[in-house]
PDB file of N, CA and C in Angstrom:
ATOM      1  N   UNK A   1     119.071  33.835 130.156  1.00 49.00           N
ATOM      2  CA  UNK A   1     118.821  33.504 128.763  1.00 49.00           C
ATOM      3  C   UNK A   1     118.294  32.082 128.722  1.00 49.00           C
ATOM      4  N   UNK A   2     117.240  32.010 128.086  1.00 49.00           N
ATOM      5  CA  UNK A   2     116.899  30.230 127.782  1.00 49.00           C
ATOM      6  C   UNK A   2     116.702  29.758 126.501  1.00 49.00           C
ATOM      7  N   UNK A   3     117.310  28.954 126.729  1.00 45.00           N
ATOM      8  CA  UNK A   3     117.109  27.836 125.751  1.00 45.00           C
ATOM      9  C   UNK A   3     115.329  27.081 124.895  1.00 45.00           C
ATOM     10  N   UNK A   4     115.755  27.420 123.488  1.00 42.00           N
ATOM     11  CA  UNK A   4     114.361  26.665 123.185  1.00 42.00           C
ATOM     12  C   UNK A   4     114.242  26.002 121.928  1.00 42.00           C
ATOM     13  N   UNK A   5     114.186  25.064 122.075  1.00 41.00           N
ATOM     14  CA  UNK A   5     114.763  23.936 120.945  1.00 41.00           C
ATOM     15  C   UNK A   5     113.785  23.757 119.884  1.00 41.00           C
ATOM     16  N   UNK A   6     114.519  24.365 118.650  1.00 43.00           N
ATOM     17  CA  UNK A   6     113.529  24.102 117.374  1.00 43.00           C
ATOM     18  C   UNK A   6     113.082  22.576 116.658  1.00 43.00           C
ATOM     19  N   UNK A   7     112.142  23.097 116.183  1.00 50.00           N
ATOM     20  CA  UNK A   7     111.624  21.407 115.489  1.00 50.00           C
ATOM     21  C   UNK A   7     112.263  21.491 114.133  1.00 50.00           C
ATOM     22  N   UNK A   8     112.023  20.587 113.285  1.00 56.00           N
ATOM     23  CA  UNK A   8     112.111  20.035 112.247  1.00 56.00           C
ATOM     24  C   UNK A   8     113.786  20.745 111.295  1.00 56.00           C
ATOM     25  N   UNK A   9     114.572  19.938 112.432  1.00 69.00           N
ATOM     26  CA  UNK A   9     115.924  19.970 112.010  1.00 69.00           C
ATOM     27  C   UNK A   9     116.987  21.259 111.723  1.00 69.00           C
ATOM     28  N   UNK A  10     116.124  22.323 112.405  1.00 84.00           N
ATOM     29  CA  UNK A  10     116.734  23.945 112.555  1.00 84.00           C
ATOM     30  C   UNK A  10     117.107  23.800 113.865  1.00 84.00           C
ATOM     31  N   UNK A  11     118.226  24.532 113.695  1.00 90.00           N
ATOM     32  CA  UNK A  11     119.282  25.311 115.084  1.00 90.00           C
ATOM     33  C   UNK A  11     118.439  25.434 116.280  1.00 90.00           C
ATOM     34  N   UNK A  12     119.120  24.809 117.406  1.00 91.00           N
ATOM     35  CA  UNK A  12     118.144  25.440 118.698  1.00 91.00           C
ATOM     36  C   UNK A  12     118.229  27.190 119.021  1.00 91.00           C
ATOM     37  N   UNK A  13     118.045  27.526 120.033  1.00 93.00           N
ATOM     38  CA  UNK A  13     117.892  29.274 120.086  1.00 93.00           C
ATOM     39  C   UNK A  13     118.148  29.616 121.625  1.00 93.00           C
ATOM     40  N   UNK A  14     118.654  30.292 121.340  1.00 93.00           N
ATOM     41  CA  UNK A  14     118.753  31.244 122.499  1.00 93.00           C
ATOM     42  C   UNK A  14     118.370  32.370 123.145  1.00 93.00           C
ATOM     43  N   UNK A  15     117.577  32.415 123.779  1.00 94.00           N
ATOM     44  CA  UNK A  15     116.812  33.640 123.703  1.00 94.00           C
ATOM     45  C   UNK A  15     117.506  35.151 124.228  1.00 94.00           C
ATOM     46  N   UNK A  16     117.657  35.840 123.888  1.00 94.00           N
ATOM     47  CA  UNK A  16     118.515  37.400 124.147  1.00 94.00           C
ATOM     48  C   UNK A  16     117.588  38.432 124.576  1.00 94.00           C
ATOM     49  N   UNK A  17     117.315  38.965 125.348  1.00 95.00           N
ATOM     50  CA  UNK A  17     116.282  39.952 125.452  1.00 95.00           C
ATOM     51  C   UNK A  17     114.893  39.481 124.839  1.00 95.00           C
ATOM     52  N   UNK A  18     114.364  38.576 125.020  1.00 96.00           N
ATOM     53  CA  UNK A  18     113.307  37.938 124.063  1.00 96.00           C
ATOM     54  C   UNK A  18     113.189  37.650 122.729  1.00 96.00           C
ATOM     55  N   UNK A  19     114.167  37.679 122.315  1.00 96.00           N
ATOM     56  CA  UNK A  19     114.491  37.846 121.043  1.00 96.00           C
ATOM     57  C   UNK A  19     115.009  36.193 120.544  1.00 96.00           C
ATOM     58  N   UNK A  20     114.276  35.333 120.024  1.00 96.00           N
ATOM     59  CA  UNK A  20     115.084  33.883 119.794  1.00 96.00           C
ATOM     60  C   UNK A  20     116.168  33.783 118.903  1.00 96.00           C
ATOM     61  N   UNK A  21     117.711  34.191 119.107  1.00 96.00           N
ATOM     62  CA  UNK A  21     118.398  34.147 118.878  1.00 96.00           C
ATOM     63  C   UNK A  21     119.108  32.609 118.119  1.00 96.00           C
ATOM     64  N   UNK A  22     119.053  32.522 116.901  1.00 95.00           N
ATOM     65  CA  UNK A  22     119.651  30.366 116.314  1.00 95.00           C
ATOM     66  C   UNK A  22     121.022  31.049 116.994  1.00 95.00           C
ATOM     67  N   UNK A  23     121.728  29.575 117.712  1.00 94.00           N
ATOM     68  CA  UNK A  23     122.636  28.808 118.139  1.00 94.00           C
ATOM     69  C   UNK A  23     123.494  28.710 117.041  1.00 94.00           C
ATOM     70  N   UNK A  24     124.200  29.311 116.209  1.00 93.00           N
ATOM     71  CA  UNK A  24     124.813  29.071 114.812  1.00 93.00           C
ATOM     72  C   UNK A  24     126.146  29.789 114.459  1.00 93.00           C
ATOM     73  N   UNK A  25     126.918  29.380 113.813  1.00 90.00           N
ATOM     74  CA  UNK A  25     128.130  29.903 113.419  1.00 90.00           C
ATOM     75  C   UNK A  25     127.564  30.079 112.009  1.00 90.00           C
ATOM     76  N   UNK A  26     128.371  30.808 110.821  1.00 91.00           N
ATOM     77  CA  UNK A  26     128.238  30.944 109.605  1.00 91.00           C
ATOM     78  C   UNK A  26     128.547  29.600 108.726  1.00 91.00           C
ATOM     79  N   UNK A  27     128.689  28.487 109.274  1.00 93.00           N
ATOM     80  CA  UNK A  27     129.094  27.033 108.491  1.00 93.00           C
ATOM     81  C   UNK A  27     127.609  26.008 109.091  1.00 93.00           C
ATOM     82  N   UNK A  28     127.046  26.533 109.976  1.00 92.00           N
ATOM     83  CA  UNK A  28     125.694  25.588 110.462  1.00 92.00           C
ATOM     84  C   UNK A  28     124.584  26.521 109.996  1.00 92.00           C
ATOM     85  N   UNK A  29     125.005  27.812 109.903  1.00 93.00           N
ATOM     86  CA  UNK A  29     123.399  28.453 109.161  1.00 93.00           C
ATOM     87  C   UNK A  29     123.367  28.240 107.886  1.00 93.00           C
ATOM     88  N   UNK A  30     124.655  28.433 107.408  1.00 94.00           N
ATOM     89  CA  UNK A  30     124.446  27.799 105.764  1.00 94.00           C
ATOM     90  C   UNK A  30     124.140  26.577 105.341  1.00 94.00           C
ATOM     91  N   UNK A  31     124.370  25.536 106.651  1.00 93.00           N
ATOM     92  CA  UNK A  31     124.305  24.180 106.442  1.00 93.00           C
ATOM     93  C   UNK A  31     122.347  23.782 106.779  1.00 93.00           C
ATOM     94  N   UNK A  32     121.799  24.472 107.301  1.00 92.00           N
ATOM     95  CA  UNK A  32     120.834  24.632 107.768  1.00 92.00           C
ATOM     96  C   UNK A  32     119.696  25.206 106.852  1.00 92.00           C
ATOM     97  N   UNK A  33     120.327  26.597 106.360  1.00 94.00           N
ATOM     98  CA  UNK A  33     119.668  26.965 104.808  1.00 94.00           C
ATOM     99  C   UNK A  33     119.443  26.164 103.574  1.00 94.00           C
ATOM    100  N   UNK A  34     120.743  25.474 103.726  1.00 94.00           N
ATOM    101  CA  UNK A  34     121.011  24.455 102.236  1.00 94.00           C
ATOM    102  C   UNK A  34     120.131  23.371 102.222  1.00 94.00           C
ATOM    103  N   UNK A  35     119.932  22.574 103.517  1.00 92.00           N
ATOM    104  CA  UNK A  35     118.634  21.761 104.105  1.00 92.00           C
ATOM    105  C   UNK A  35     117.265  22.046 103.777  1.00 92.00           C
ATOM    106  N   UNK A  36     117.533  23.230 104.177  1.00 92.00           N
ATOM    107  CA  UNK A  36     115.681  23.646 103.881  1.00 92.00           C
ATOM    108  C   UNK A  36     115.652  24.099 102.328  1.00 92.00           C
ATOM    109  N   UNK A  37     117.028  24.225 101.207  1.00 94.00           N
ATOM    110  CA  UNK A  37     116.211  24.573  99.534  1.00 94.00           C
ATOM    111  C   UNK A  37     116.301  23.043  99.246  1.00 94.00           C
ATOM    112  N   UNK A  38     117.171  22.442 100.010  1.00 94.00           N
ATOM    113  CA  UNK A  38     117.038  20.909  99.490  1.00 94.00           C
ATOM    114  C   UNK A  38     116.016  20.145  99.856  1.00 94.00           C
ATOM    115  N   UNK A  39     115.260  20.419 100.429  1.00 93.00           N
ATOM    116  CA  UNK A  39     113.944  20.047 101.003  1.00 93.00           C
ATOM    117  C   UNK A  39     112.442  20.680 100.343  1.00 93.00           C
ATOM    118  N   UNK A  40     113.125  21.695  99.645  1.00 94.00           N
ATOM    119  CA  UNK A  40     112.019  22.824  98.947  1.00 94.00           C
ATOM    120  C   UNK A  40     111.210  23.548 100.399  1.00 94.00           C
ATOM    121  N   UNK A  41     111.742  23.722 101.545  1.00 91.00           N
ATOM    122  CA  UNK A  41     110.656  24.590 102.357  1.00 91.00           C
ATOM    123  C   UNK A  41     110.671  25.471 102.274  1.00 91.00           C
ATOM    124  N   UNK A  42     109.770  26.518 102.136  1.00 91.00           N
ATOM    125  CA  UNK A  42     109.501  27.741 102.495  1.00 91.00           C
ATOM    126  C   UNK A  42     110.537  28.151 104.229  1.00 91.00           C
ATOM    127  N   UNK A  43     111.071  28.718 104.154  1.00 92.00           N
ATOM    128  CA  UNK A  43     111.353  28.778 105.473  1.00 92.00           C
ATOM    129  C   UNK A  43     111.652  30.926 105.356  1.00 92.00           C
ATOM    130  N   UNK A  44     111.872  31.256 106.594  1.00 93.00           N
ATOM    131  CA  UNK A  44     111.964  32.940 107.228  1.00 93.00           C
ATOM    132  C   UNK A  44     113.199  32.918 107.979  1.00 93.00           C
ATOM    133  N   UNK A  45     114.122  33.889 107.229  1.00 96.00           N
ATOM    134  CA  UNK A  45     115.447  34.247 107.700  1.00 96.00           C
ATOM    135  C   UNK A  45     115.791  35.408 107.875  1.00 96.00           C
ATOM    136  N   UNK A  46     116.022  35.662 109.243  1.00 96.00           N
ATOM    137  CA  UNK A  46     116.738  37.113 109.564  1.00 96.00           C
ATOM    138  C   UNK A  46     118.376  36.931 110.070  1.00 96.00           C
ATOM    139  N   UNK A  47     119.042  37.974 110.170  1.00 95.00           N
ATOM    140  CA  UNK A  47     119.971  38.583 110.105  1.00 95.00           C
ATOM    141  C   UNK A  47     119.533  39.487 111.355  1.00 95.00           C
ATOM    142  N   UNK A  48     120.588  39.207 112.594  1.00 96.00           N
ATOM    143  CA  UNK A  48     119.767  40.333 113.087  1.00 96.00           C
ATOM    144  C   UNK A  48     121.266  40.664 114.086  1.00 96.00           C
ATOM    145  N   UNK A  49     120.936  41.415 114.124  1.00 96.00           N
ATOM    146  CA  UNK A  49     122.312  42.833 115.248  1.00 96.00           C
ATOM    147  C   UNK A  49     122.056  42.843 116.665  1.00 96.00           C
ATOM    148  N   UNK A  50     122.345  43.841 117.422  1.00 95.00           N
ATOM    149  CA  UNK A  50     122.161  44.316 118.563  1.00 95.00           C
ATOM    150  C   UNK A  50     121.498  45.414 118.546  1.00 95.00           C
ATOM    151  N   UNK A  51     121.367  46.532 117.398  1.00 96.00           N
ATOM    152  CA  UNK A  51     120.594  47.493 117.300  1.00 96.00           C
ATOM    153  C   UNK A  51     118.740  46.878 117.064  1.00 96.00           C
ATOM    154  N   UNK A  52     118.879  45.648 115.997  1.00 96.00           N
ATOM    155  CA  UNK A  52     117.487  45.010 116.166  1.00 96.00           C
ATOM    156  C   UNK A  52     116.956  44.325 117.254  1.00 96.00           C
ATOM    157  N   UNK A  53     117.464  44.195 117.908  1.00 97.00           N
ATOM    158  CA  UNK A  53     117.079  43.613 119.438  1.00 97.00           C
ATOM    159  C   UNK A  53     116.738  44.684 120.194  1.00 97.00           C
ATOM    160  N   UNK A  54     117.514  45.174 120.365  1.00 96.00           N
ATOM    161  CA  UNK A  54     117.209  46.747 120.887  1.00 96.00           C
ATOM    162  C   UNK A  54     116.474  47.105 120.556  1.00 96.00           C
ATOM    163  N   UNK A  55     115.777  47.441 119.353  1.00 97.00           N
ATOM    164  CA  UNK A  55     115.077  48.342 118.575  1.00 97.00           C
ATOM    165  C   UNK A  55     113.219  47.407 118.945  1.00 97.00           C
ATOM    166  N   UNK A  56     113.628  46.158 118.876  1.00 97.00           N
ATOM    167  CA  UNK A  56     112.430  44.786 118.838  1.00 97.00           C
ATOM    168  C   UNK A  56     111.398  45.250 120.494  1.00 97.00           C
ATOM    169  N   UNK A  57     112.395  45.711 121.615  1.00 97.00           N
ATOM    170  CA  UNK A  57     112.320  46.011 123.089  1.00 97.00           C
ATOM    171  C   UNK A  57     110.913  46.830 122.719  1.00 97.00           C
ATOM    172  N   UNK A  58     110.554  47.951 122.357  1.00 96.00           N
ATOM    173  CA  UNK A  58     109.510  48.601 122.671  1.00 96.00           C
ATOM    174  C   UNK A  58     108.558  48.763 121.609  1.00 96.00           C
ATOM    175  N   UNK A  59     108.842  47.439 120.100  1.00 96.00           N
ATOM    176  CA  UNK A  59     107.504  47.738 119.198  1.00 96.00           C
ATOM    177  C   UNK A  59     107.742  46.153 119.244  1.00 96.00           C
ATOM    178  N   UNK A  60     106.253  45.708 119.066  1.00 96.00           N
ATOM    179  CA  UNK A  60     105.402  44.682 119.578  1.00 96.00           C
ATOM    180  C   UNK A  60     105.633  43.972 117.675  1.00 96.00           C
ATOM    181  N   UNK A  61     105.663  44.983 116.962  1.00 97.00           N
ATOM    182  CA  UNK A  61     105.256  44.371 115.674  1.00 97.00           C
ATOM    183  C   UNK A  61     106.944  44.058 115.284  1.00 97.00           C
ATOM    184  N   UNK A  62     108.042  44.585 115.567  1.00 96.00           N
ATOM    185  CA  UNK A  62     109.418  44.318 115.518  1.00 96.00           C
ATOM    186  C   UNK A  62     109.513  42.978 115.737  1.00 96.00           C
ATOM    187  N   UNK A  63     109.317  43.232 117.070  1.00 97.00           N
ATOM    188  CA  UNK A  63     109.379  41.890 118.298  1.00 97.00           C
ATOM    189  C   UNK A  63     108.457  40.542 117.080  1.00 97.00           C
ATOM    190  N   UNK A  64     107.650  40.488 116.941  1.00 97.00           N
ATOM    191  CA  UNK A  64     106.755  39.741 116.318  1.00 97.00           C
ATOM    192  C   UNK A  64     107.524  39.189 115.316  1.00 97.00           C
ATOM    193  N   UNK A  65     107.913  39.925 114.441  1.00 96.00           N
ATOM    194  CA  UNK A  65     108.524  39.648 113.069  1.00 96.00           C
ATOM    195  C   UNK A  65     109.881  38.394 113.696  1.00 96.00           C
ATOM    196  N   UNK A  66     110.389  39.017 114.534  1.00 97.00           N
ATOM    197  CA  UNK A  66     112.159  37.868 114.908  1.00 97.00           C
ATOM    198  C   UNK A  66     110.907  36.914 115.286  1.00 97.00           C
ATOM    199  N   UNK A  67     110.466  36.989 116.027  1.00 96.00           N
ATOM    200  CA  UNK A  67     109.589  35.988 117.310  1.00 96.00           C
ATOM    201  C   UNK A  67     109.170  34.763 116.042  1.00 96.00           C
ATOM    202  N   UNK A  68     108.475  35.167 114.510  1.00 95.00           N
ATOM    203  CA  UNK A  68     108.287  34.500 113.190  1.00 95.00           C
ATOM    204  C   UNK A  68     109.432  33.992 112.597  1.00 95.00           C
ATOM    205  N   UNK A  69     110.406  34.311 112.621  1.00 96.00           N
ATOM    206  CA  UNK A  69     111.526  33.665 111.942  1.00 96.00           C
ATOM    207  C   UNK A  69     111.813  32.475 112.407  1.00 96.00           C
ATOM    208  N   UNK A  70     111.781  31.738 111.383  1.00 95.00           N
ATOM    209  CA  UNK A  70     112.539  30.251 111.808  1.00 95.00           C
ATOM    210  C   UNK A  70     113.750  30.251 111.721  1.00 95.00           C
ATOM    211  N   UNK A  71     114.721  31.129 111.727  1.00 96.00           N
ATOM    212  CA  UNK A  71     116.368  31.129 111.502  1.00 96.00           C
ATOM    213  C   UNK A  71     116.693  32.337 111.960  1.00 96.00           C
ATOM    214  N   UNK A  72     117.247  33.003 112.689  1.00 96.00           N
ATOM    215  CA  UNK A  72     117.905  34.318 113.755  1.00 96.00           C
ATOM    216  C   UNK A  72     119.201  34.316 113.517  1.00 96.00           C
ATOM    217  N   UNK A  73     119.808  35.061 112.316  1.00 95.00           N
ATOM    218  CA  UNK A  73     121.239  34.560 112.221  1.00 95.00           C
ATOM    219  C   UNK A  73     122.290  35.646 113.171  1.00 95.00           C
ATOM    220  N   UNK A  74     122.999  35.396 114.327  1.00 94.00           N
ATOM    221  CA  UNK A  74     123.162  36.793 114.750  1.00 94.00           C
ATOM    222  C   UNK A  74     124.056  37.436 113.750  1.00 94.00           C
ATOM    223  N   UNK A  75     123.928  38.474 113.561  1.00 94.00           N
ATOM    224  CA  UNK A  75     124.629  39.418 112.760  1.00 94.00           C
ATOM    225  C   UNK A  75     125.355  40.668 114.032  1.00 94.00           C
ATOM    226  N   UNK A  76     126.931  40.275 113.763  1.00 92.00           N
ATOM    227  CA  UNK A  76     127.492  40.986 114.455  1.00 92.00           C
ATOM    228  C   UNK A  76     128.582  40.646 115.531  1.00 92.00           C
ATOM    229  N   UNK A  77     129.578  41.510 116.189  1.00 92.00           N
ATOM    230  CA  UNK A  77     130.332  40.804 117.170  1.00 92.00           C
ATOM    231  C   UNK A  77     129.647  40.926 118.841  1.00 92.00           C
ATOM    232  N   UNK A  78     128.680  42.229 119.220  1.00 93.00           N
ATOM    233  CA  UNK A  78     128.593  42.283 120.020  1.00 93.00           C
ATOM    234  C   UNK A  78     127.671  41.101 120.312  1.00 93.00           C
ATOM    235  N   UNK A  79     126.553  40.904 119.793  1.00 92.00           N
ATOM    236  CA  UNK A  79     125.811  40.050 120.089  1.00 92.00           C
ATOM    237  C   UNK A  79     126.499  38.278 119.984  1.00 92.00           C
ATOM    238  N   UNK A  80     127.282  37.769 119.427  1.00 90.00           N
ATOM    239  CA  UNK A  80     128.108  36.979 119.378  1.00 90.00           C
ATOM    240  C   UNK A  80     128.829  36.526 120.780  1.00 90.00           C
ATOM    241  N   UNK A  81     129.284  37.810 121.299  1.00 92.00           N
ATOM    242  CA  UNK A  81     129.989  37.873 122.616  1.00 92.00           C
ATOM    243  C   UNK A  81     128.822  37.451 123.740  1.00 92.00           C
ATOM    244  N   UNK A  82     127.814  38.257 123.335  1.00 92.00           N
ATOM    245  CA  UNK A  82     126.784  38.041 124.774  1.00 92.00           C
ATOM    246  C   UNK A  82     126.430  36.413 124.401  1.00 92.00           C
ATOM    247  N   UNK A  83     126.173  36.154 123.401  1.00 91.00           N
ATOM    248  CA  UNK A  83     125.969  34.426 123.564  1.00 91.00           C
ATOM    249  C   UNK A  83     126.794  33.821 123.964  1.00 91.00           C
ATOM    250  N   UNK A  84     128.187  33.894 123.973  1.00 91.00           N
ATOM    251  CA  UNK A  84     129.614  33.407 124.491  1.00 91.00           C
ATOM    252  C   UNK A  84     129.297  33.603 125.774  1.00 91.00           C
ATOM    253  N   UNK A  85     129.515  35.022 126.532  1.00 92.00           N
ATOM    254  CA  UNK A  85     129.566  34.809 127.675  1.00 92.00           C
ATOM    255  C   UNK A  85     128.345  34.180 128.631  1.00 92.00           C
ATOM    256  N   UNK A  86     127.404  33.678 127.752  1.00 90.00           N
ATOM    257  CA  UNK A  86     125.908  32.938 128.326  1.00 90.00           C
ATOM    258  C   UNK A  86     125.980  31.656 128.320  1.00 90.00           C
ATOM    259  N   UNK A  87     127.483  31.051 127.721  1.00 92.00           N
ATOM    260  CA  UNK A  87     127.674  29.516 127.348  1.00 92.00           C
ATOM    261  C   UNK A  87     127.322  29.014 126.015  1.00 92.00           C
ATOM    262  N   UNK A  88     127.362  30.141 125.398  1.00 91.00           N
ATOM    263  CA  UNK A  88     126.868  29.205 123.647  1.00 91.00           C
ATOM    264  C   UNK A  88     127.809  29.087 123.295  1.00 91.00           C
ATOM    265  N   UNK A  89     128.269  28.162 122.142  1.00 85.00           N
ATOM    266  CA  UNK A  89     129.664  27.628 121.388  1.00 85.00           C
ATOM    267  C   UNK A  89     129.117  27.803 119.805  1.00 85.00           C
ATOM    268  N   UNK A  90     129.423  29.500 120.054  1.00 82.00           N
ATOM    269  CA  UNK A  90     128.894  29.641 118.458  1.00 82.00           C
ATOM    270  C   UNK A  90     130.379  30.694 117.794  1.00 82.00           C
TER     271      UNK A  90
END
């Protein structure tokens, strides 16, 4: 899994199956969201599982859409765990 560090004051990422996974608990994505309406940016937020990662693996336009998001919130325990056991402190 690697590491790839976002710009302009969003969560770094982790990448999961290619998938750039934000580095985030539910108190730094909200803190992170609240940044960007207090800033007025436009910003792209997903929510994403283990079935969307999965699912991202064999359509190019799936894959594309996370790959666009500036915020990857994981949604879920399994995927939570695989960042744990990869060394994330989320």
């Amino acid at each position: 899994m690697g590491i790839v560090e976002t710009q302009n004051l969003l969560p770094r990422r982790a990448i999961v199956l290619g998938v750039p996974v934000s580095v985030v608990d539910m108190q730094t994505a909200v803190a992170a969201i609240a940044a960007c309406i207090k800033r007025k940016e436009t910003r792209y937020v997903c929510a994403c599982d283990v079935h969307r990662v999965v699912r991202a693996q064999d359509a190019s336009q799936r894959m594309d859409a996370l790959r666009g998001a500036d915020l990857i919130v994981p949604d879920g325990t399994p995927l939570a765990w695989v960042m744990r056991l990869r060394g994330e402190n989320i």
